[in-house]
XYZ file of C-alpha atoms in Angstrom:
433
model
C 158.552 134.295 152.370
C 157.601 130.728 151.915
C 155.753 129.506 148.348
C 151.962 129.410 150.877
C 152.326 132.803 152.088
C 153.057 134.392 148.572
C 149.992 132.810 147.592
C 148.003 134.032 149.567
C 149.063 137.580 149.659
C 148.855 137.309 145.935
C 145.076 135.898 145.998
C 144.497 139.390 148.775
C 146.215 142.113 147.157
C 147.515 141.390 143.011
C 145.290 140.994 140.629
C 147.087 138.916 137.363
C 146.492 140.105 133.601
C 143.222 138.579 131.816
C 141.634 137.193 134.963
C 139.590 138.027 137.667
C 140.354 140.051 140.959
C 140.323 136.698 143.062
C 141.112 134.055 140.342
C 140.204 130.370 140.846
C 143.524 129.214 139.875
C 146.483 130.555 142.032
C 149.518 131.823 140.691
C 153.030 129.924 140.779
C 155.392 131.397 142.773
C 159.015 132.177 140.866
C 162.034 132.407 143.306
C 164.633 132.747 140.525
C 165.604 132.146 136.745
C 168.298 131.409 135.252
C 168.885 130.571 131.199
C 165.936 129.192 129.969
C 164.761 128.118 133.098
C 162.785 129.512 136.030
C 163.287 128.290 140.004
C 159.813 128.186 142.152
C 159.514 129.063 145.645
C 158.636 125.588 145.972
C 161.722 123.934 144.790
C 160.946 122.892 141.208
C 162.380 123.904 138.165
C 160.905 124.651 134.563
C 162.010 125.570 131.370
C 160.248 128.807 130.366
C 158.957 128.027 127.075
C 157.397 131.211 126.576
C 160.589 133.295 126.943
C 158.298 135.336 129.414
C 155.709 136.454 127.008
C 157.909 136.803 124.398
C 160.584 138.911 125.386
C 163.681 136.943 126.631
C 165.476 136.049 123.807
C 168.600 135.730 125.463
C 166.998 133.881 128.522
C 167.201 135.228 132.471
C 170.063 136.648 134.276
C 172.322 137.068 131.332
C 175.574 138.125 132.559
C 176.141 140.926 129.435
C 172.622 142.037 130.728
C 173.034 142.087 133.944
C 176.238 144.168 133.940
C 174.430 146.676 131.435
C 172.215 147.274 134.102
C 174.978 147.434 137.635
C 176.813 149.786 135.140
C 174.025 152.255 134.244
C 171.762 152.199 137.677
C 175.364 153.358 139.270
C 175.369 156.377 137.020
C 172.006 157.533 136.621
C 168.015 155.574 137.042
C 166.094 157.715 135.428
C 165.833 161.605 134.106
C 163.135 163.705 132.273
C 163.588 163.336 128.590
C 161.982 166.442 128.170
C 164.476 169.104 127.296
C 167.064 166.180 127.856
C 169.081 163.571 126.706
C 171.807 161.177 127.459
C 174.279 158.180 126.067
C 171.859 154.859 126.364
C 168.783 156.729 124.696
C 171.276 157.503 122.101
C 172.741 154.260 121.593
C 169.714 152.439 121.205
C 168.231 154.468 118.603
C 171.425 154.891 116.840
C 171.573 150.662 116.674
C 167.422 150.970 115.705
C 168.055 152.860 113.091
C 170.584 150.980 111.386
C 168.845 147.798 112.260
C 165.617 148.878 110.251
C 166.780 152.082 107.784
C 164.104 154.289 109.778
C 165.647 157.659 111.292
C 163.637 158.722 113.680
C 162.956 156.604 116.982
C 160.551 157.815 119.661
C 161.393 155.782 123.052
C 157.919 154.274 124.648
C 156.917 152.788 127.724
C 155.683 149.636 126.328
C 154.075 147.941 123.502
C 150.541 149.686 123.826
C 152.123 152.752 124.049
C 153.961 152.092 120.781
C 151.088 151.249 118.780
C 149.234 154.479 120.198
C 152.541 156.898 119.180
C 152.015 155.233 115.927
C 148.426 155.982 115.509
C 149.562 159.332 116.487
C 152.092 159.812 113.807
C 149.691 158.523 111.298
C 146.672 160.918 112.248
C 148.458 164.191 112.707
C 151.090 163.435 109.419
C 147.942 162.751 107.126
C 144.694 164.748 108.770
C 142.922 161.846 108.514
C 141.516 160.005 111.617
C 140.265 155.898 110.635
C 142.866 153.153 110.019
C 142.876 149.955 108.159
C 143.610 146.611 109.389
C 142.809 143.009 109.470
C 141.044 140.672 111.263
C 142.065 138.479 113.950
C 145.186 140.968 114.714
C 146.256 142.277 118.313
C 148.024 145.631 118.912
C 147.873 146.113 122.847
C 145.453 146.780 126.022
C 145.356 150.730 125.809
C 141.856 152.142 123.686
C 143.423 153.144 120.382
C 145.598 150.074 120.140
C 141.911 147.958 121.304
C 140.378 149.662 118.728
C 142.474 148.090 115.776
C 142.251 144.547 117.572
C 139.883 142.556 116.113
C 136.097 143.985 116.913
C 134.420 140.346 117.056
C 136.632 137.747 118.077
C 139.109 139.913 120.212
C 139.668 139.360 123.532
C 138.281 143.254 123.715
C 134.751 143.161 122.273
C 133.128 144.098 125.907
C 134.676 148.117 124.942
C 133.841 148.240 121.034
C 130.620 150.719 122.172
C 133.352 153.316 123.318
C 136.597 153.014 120.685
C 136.639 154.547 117.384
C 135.445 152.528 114.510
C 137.909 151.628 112.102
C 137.875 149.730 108.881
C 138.714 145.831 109.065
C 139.356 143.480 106.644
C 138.777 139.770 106.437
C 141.234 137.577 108.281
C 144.146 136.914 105.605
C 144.196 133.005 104.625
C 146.279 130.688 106.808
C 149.228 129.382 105.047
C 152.756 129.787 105.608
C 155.757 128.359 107.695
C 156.298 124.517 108.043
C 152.890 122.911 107.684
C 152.487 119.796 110.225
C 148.729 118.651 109.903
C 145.901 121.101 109.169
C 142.089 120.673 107.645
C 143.085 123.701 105.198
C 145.296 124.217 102.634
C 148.675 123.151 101.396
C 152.224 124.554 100.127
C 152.847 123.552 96.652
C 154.650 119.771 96.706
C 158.246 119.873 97.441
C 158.746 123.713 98.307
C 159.081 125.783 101.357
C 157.149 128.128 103.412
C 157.403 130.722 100.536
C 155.568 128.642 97.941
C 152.611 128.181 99.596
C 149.738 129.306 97.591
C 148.270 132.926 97.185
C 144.956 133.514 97.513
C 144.046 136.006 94.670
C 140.656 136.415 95.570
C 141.650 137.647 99.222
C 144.158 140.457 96.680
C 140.849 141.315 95.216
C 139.457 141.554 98.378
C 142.493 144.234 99.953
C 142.573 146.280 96.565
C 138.595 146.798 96.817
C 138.540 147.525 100.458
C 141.242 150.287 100.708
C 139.850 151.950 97.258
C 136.438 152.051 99.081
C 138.069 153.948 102.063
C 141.125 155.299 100.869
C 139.808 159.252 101.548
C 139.605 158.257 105.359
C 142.206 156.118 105.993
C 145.653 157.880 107.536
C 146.920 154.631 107.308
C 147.036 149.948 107.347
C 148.518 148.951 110.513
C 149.309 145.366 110.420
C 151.155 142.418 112.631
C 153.629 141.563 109.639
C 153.052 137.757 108.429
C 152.475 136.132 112.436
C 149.172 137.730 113.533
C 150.025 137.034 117.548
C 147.905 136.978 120.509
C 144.768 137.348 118.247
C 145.557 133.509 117.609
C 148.936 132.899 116.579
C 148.416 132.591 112.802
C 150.856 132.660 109.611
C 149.950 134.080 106.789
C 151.434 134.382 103.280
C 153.826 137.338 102.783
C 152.139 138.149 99.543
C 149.210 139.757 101.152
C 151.899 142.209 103.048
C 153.337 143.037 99.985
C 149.754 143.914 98.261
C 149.233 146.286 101.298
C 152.472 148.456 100.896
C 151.621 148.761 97.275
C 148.174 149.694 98.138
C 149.226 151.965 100.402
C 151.525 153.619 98.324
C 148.512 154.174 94.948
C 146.179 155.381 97.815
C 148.873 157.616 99.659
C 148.090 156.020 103.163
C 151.476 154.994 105.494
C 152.068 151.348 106.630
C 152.252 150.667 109.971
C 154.060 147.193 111.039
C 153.479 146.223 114.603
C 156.856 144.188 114.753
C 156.213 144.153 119.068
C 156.083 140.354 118.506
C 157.748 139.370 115.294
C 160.789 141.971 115.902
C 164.724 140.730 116.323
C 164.723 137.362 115.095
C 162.058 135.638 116.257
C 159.877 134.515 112.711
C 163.691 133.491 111.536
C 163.989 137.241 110.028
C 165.203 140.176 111.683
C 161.683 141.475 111.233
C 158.275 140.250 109.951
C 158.610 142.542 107.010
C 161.731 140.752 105.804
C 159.736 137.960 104.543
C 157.868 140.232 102.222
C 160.874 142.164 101.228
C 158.989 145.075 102.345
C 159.746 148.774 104.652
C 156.992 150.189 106.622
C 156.553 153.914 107.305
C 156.111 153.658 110.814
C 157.470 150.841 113.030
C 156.761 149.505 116.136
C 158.825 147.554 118.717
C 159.281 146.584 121.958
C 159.195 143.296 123.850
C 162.771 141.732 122.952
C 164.097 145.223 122.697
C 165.251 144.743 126.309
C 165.585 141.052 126.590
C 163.114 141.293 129.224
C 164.108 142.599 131.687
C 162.606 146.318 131.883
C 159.388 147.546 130.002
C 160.258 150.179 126.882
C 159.356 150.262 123.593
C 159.666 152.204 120.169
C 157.924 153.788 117.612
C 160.200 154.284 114.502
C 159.429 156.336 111.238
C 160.980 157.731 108.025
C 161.870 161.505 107.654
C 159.460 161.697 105.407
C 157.210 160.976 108.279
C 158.755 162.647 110.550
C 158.598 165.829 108.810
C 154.894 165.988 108.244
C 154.258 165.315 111.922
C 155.857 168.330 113.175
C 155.254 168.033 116.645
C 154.369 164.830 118.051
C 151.569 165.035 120.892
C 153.201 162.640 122.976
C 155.310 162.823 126.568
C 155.584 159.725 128.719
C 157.327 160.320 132.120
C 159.825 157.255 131.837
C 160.380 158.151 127.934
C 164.257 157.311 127.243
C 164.548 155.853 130.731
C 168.092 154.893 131.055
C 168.539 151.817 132.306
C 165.774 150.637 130.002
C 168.081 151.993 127.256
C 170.993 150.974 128.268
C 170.216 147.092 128.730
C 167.982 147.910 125.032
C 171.427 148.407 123.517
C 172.859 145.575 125.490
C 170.433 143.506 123.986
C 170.607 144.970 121.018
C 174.284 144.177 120.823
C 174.121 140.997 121.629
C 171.635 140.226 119.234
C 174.107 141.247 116.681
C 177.130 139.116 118.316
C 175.255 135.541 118.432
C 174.188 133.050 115.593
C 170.625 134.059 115.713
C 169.558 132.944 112.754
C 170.902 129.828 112.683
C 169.746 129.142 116.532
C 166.162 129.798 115.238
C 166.561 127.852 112.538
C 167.772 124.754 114.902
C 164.383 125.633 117.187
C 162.557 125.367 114.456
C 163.450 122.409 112.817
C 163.413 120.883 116.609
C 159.643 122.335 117.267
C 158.593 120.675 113.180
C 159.721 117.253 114.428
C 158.543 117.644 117.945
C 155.028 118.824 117.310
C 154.400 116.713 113.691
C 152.330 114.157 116.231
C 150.543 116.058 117.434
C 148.220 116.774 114.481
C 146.833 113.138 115.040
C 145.331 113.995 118.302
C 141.712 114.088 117.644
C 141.174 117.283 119.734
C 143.933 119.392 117.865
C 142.703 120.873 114.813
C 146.047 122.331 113.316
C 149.940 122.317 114.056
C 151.893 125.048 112.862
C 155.372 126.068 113.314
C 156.973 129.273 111.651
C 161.197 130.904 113.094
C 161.080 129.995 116.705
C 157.035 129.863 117.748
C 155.333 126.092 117.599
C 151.482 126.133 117.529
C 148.982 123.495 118.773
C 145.523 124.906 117.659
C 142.564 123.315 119.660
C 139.363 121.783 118.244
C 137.650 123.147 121.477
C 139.055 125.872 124.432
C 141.944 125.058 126.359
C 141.170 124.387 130.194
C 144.875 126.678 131.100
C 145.077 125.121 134.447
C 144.917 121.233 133.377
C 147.640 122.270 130.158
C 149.581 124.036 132.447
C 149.145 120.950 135.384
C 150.483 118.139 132.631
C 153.170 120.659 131.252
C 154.663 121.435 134.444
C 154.449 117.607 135.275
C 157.235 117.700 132.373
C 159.282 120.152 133.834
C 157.748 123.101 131.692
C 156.156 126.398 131.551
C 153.701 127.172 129.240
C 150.759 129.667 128.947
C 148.054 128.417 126.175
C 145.028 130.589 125.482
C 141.929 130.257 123.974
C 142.134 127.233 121.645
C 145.962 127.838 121.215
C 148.784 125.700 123.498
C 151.988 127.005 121.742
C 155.747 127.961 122.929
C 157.811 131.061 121.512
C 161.459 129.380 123.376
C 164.181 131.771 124.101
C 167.165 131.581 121.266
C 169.509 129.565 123.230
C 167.233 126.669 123.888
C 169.058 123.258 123.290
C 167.881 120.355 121.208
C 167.443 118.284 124.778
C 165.207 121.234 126.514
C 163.585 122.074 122.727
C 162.394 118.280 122.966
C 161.261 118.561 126.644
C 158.924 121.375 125.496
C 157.513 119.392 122.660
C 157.000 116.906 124.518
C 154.805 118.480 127.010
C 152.839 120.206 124.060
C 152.262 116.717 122.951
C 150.841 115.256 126.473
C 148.430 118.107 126.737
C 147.832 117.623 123.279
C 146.342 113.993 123.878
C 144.923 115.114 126.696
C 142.781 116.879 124.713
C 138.904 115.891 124.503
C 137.816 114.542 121.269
């Protein structure tokens, strides 16, 4: 089909995440990908600055990937994990579990799925039904992972009438990562992200708060240090560290959504890392497969494990096994390449790239923290002019609310890193005032 008519059967028959049946905007048509970039039907190419919502980390049409996949789909596509098992589902959670020091891995469908296995876990090993979180946090589209997204300022307020109510604390403070221009606070002269300031009266805040509601709460689920689509904020590690000792006076289980800050991408393994901290129950998914098929996993201690018993949960493509297969793939790969120090290189690129754009007068902050560079707006971001000027510099973006930001896959070079700052900073002046 040609770019026109793929449009327009897209405007009949698809209708795109967060927007309307018949949006006003038409999608882009993608033809191909290949590294970090993506081929259009029309001919152009861009360089996918969003590692496609966060989960290629090793880019498109990786070779090791790709073979993981031929291999396994010539042996077997799929089979009931009930009552079953096979080699890829045991792979992958044998490389899971050494990779976080949990031993038992239940194999979702996707990162809403995760976060509801979790809730699971944490309802039927305690007895108790209400969770604790924060504000400004997102844990996925599906009603118990909506009802731990943030109640007010979510991009799910239209259902809080029909989700359970749960018990939220204040935003933490902002503060952490490689400041480049904000109208808050500072890190302590001449340190790094780790010195920046704790905020003792938020601590006072957390201890209060889960004392209040400790005889309720089964557990604190939490996006460790990077709250993401809730608005792509940093906070201090401190604050995760107060909650795992809270959690452990109070006997409630920590949850750590790690579906966006898992395998590498805040420049630790995991979001915990940076507080030196281990959950009780983990979730993944995302980068688990490098993107290219949807699974997930919920991971928890024995401890856990045990009181659980039997977990009320079956999905029909649980362990699929060419999801698993290309997991471990992924997984191993992972393991084989310099990721921390290709992270690193991203984000010293994305500090120096974006450190302009805090003198636009429409941006109100710049942030940068492992490989994700944030342009926080003064007003909303009009997506389709952003997207117009990025793609005008050979780039794909998606910004959000008052947020134009890029989470680049690992293997982005300093010359395609500088495109994609570059582009940030165009739509950045193209900002109103």
């Amino acid at each position: 089909m040609d770019a026109e008519t793929i449009r327009e059967l897209d405007r009949r028959h698809l209708w795109h995440p967060y927007a309307p049946a018949a949006p006003a905007t038409p999608a882009h048509p993608v033809a191909g990908a290949e590294g970090v970039r993506l081929r259009l039907s029309d001919g152009r190419e861009v360089i996918d600055g969003m590692s496609s919502w966060w989960a290629a980390i090793h880019g498109h049409n990786h070779p090791r990937l790709n073979a993981a996949v031929r291999d396994q789909v010539g042996t077997m596509a799929h089979v009931m994990f009930g009552g079953l098992t096979h080699e890829p589902a045991v792979r992958v959670a044998r490389r899971l579990a050494a990779m976080t020091g949990m031993e038992r891995v239940f194999l979702a469908d996707s990162g809403s799925v995760a976060v509801e296995v979790a809730i699971k876990m944490a309802v039927q090993a305690t007895g108790r039904s209400r969770l604790l979180t924060v504000r400004g946090g997102y844990h996925g589209d599906t009603f118990g992972a909506m009802a731990v997204c943030d109640p007010v300022n979510g991009m799910h307020h239209m259902f809080t009438g029909v989700l359970p109510r749960h018990v939220f604390a204040d935003r933490p403070p902002g503060g952490y990562g490689r400041p480049l221009g904000s109208s808050g606070q500072s890190p302590d002269e001449g340190a790094g992200g780790g010195a920046w300031p704790v905020d003792e009266a938020y601590l006072r805040h957390l201890d209060e708060l889960v004392a209040r509601h400790a005889g309720e709460l089964a557990a604190v689920i939490v996006e460790p240090v990077v709250q993401g689509a809730g608005g792509m904020r940093f906070y201090h590690p401190a604050y995760l560290r107060r909650l795992r000792e809270l959690a452990d006076a109070h006997g409630l289980l920590l949850i750590a959504d790690e579906i966006a800050t898992g395998f590498g991408r805040t420049g630790e393994l995991f979001g915990c890392d940076h507080a030196g901290v281990t959950p009780d129950i983990m979730c993944v998914g995302k980068a688990l497969t490098g993107g290219y098929l949807t699974m997930a996993a919920t991971l928890c201690t024995a401890e856990v494990a045990e009181r659980v018993g039997v977990l009320m949960h079956g999905p029909t493509f649980m362990g699929n096994p060419l999801a698993a297969a290309v997991a471990d793939a992924s997984l191993t790969l992972l393991g084989e390449r310099p990721w921390r120090h290709e992270v690193g290189r991203i984000e010293d690129g994305l500090a120096e790239g974006l450190a302009e754009a805090a003198r636009a007068p429409g941006v109100k902050d710049v942030r940068v923290l492992g490989a994700i560079g944030v342009i926080e707006t003064r007003a909303p971001v009009d997506v389709a002019k952003v997207q117009d000027i990025v793609m005008e510099h050979g780039v794909w973006l998606r910004p959000f609310g008052h947020l134009i930001y890029t989470m680049p896959p690992y293997g982005t070079l300093p010359d395609d890193l500088a495109r994609i700052t570059q582009a940030m900073l165009a739509a950045a002046h193209a900002l109103p005032a």
